[in-house]
mmCIF file of C-alpha atoms in Angstrom:
data_model
loop_
_atom_site.group_PDB
_atom_site.id
_atom_site.type_symbol
_atom_site.label_atom_id
_atom_site.label_comp_id
_atom_site.label_asym_id
_atom_site.label_seq_id
_atom_site.Cartn_x
_atom_site.Cartn_y
_atom_site.Cartn_z
ATOM 1 C CA LEU A 77 11.225 6.105 8.940
ATOM 2 C CA PHE A 78 8.453 6.010 6.367
ATOM 3 C CA GLN A 79 6.647 2.962 5.050
ATOM 4 C CA VAL A 80 5.129 2.416 1.654
ATOM 5 C CA TYR A 81 2.288 -0.035 2.095
ATOM 6 C CA LEU A 82 -0.263 -2.037 0.185
ATOM 7 C CA LEU A 83 -3.616 -2.717 1.786
ATOM 8 C CA PHE A 84 -6.167 -5.238 0.583
ATOM 9 C CA SER A 85 -9.911 -5.288 1.177
ATOM 10 C CA GLU A 86 -11.683 -8.605 0.687
ATOM 11 C CA SER A 87 -15.104 -6.953 0.472
ATOM 12 C CA LYS A 88 -13.915 -4.585 -2.284
ATOM 13 C CA ASN A 89 -11.432 -7.092 -3.755
ATOM 14 C CA ARG A 90 -9.124 -4.091 -4.264
ATOM 15 C CA TYR A 91 -5.657 -2.914 -3.306
ATOM 16 C CA TYR A 92 -4.742 0.481 -1.912
ATOM 17 C CA ILE A 93 -1.215 1.959 -2.028
ATOM 18 C CA GLY A 94 -0.020 4.606 0.389
ATOM 19 C CA TYR A 95 2.831 5.734 2.612
ATOM 20 C CA SER A 96 3.014 6.815 6.228
ATOM 21 C CA SER A 97 5.391 7.466 9.098
ATOM 22 C CA ASN A 98 2.944 5.669 11.418
ATOM 23 C CA LEU A 99 1.375 2.734 9.619
ATOM 24 C CA GLU A 100 -0.479 1.412 12.656
ATOM 25 C CA ALA A 101 -2.345 4.700 13.182
ATOM 26 C CA ARG A 102 -2.892 5.094 9.440
ATOM 27 C CA LEU A 103 -4.490 1.646 9.171
ATOM 28 C CA ILE A 104 -6.896 2.538 11.972
ATOM 29 C CA ARG A 105 -7.938 5.660 10.028
ATOM 30 C CA HIS A 106 -8.388 3.637 6.814
ATOM 31 C CA ASN A 107 -10.746 1.295 8.645
ATOM 32 C CA GLN A 108 -12.962 3.984 10.216
ATOM 33 C CA LYS A 109 -15.544 4.116 7.405
ATOM 34 C CA LYS A 110 -15.068 7.769 6.502
ATOM 35 C CA LYS A 111 -14.991 9.527 3.133
ATOM 36 C CA GLY A 112 -12.521 8.505 0.459
ATOM 37 C CA PHE A 113 -11.464 5.401 -1.414
ATOM 38 C CA THR A 114 -10.919 3.286 1.709
ATOM 39 C CA GLY A 115 -13.758 4.798 3.710
ATOM 40 C CA ASN A 116 -16.774 2.691 2.800
ATOM 41 C CA THR A 117 -15.398 -0.557 4.221
ATOM 42 C CA ASN A 118 -13.442 -1.486 7.317
ATOM 43 C CA ASP A 119 -11.681 -4.700 6.371
ATOM 44 C CA TRP A 120 -8.389 -3.255 5.054
ATOM 45 C CA LYS A 121 -5.345 -5.366 5.920
ATOM 46 C CA VAL A 122 -1.660 -4.636 5.353
ATOM 47 C CA VAL A 123 -0.316 -7.127 2.801
ATOM 48 C CA TYR A 124 3.029 -5.497 1.965
ATOM 49 C CA THR A 125 5.431 -2.842 3.284
ATOM 50 C CA GLU A 126 8.749 -1.251 2.343
ATOM 51 C CA GLN A 127 10.747 1.111 4.561
ATOM 52 C CA TYR A 128 12.402 4.371 3.522
ATOM 53 C CA ASN A 129 14.478 6.910 5.421
ATOM 54 C CA THR A 130 12.817 9.987 3.950
ATOM 55 C CA LYS A 131 9.330 11.105 3.032
ATOM 56 C CA GLU A 132 10.551 11.958 -0.469
ATOM 57 C CA GLU A 133 11.820 8.412 -1.081
ATOM 58 C CA ALA A 134 8.538 6.940 0.161
ATOM 59 C CA GLN A 135 6.469 9.294 -2.019
ATOM 60 C CA LYS A 136 8.548 8.440 -5.077
ATOM 61 C CA ARG A 137 8.088 4.696 -4.516
ATOM 62 C CA GLU A 138 4.361 5.086 -3.836
ATOM 63 C CA LEU A 139 3.926 6.938 -7.127
ATOM 64 C CA GLN A 140 6.001 4.334 -8.945
ATOM 65 C CA ILE A 141 3.800 1.486 -7.714
ATOM 66 C CA LYS A 142 0.624 3.479 -8.471
ATOM 67 C CA SER A 143 1.891 4.122 -12.011
ATOM 68 C CA TRP A 144 1.904 0.394 -12.742
ATOM 69 C CA LYS A 145 -1.912 0.310 -12.745
ATOM 70 C CA SER A 146 -1.505 -3.451 -12.648
ATOM 71 C CA ARG A 147 -2.947 -5.818 -10.092
ATOM 72 C CA LYS A 148 -0.616 -8.564 -11.362
ATOM 73 C CA LEU A 149 2.496 -6.497 -10.632
ATOM 74 C CA MET A 150 1.222 -5.637 -7.156
ATOM 75 C CA GLU A 151 0.508 -9.293 -6.440
ATOM 76 C CA ARG A 152 3.956 -10.246 -7.722
ATOM 77 C CA LEU A 153 5.468 -7.624 -5.414
ATOM 78 C CA ILE A 154 3.621 -9.174 -2.455
ATOM 79 C CA GLU A 155 4.705 -12.697 -3.464
ATOM 80 C CA ASN A 156 8.321 -11.574 -3.855
ATOM 81 C CA SER A 157 8.413 -9.885 -0.458
ATOM 82 C CA ALA A 158 10.232 -12.904 0.941
ATOM 83 C CA GLY A 159 13.444 -11.246 -0.239
ATOM 84 C CA LEU A 160 13.387 -12.178 -3.898
ATOM 85 C CA GLY A 161 13.363 -8.582 -5.106
ATOM 86 C CA HIS A 162 10.866 -6.288 -6.782
ATOM 87 C CA PRO A 163 9.147 -7.097 -10.094
ATOM 88 C CA ASP A 164 10.070 -3.671 -11.466
ATOM 89 C CA VAL A 165 13.824 -4.087 -10.983
#
């Protein structure tokens, strides 16, 4: 299984979208203060996940969410995660 995930950093006040087959290990790497977008802080927390059976499905969804370029839509997605559906459907 693959997970599409949204992380949030309070210190950056930013979201990060990604996908992984091992979210727990991936979150540890995001919080290790290395190079890259997530690397200069270590307070990333998972705020949303979706599961997919294939890597291709997860990649497609990750790109779809990234294409929104909208914090409001991401926040609506998080709010709707209680089973109310996705804002883009």
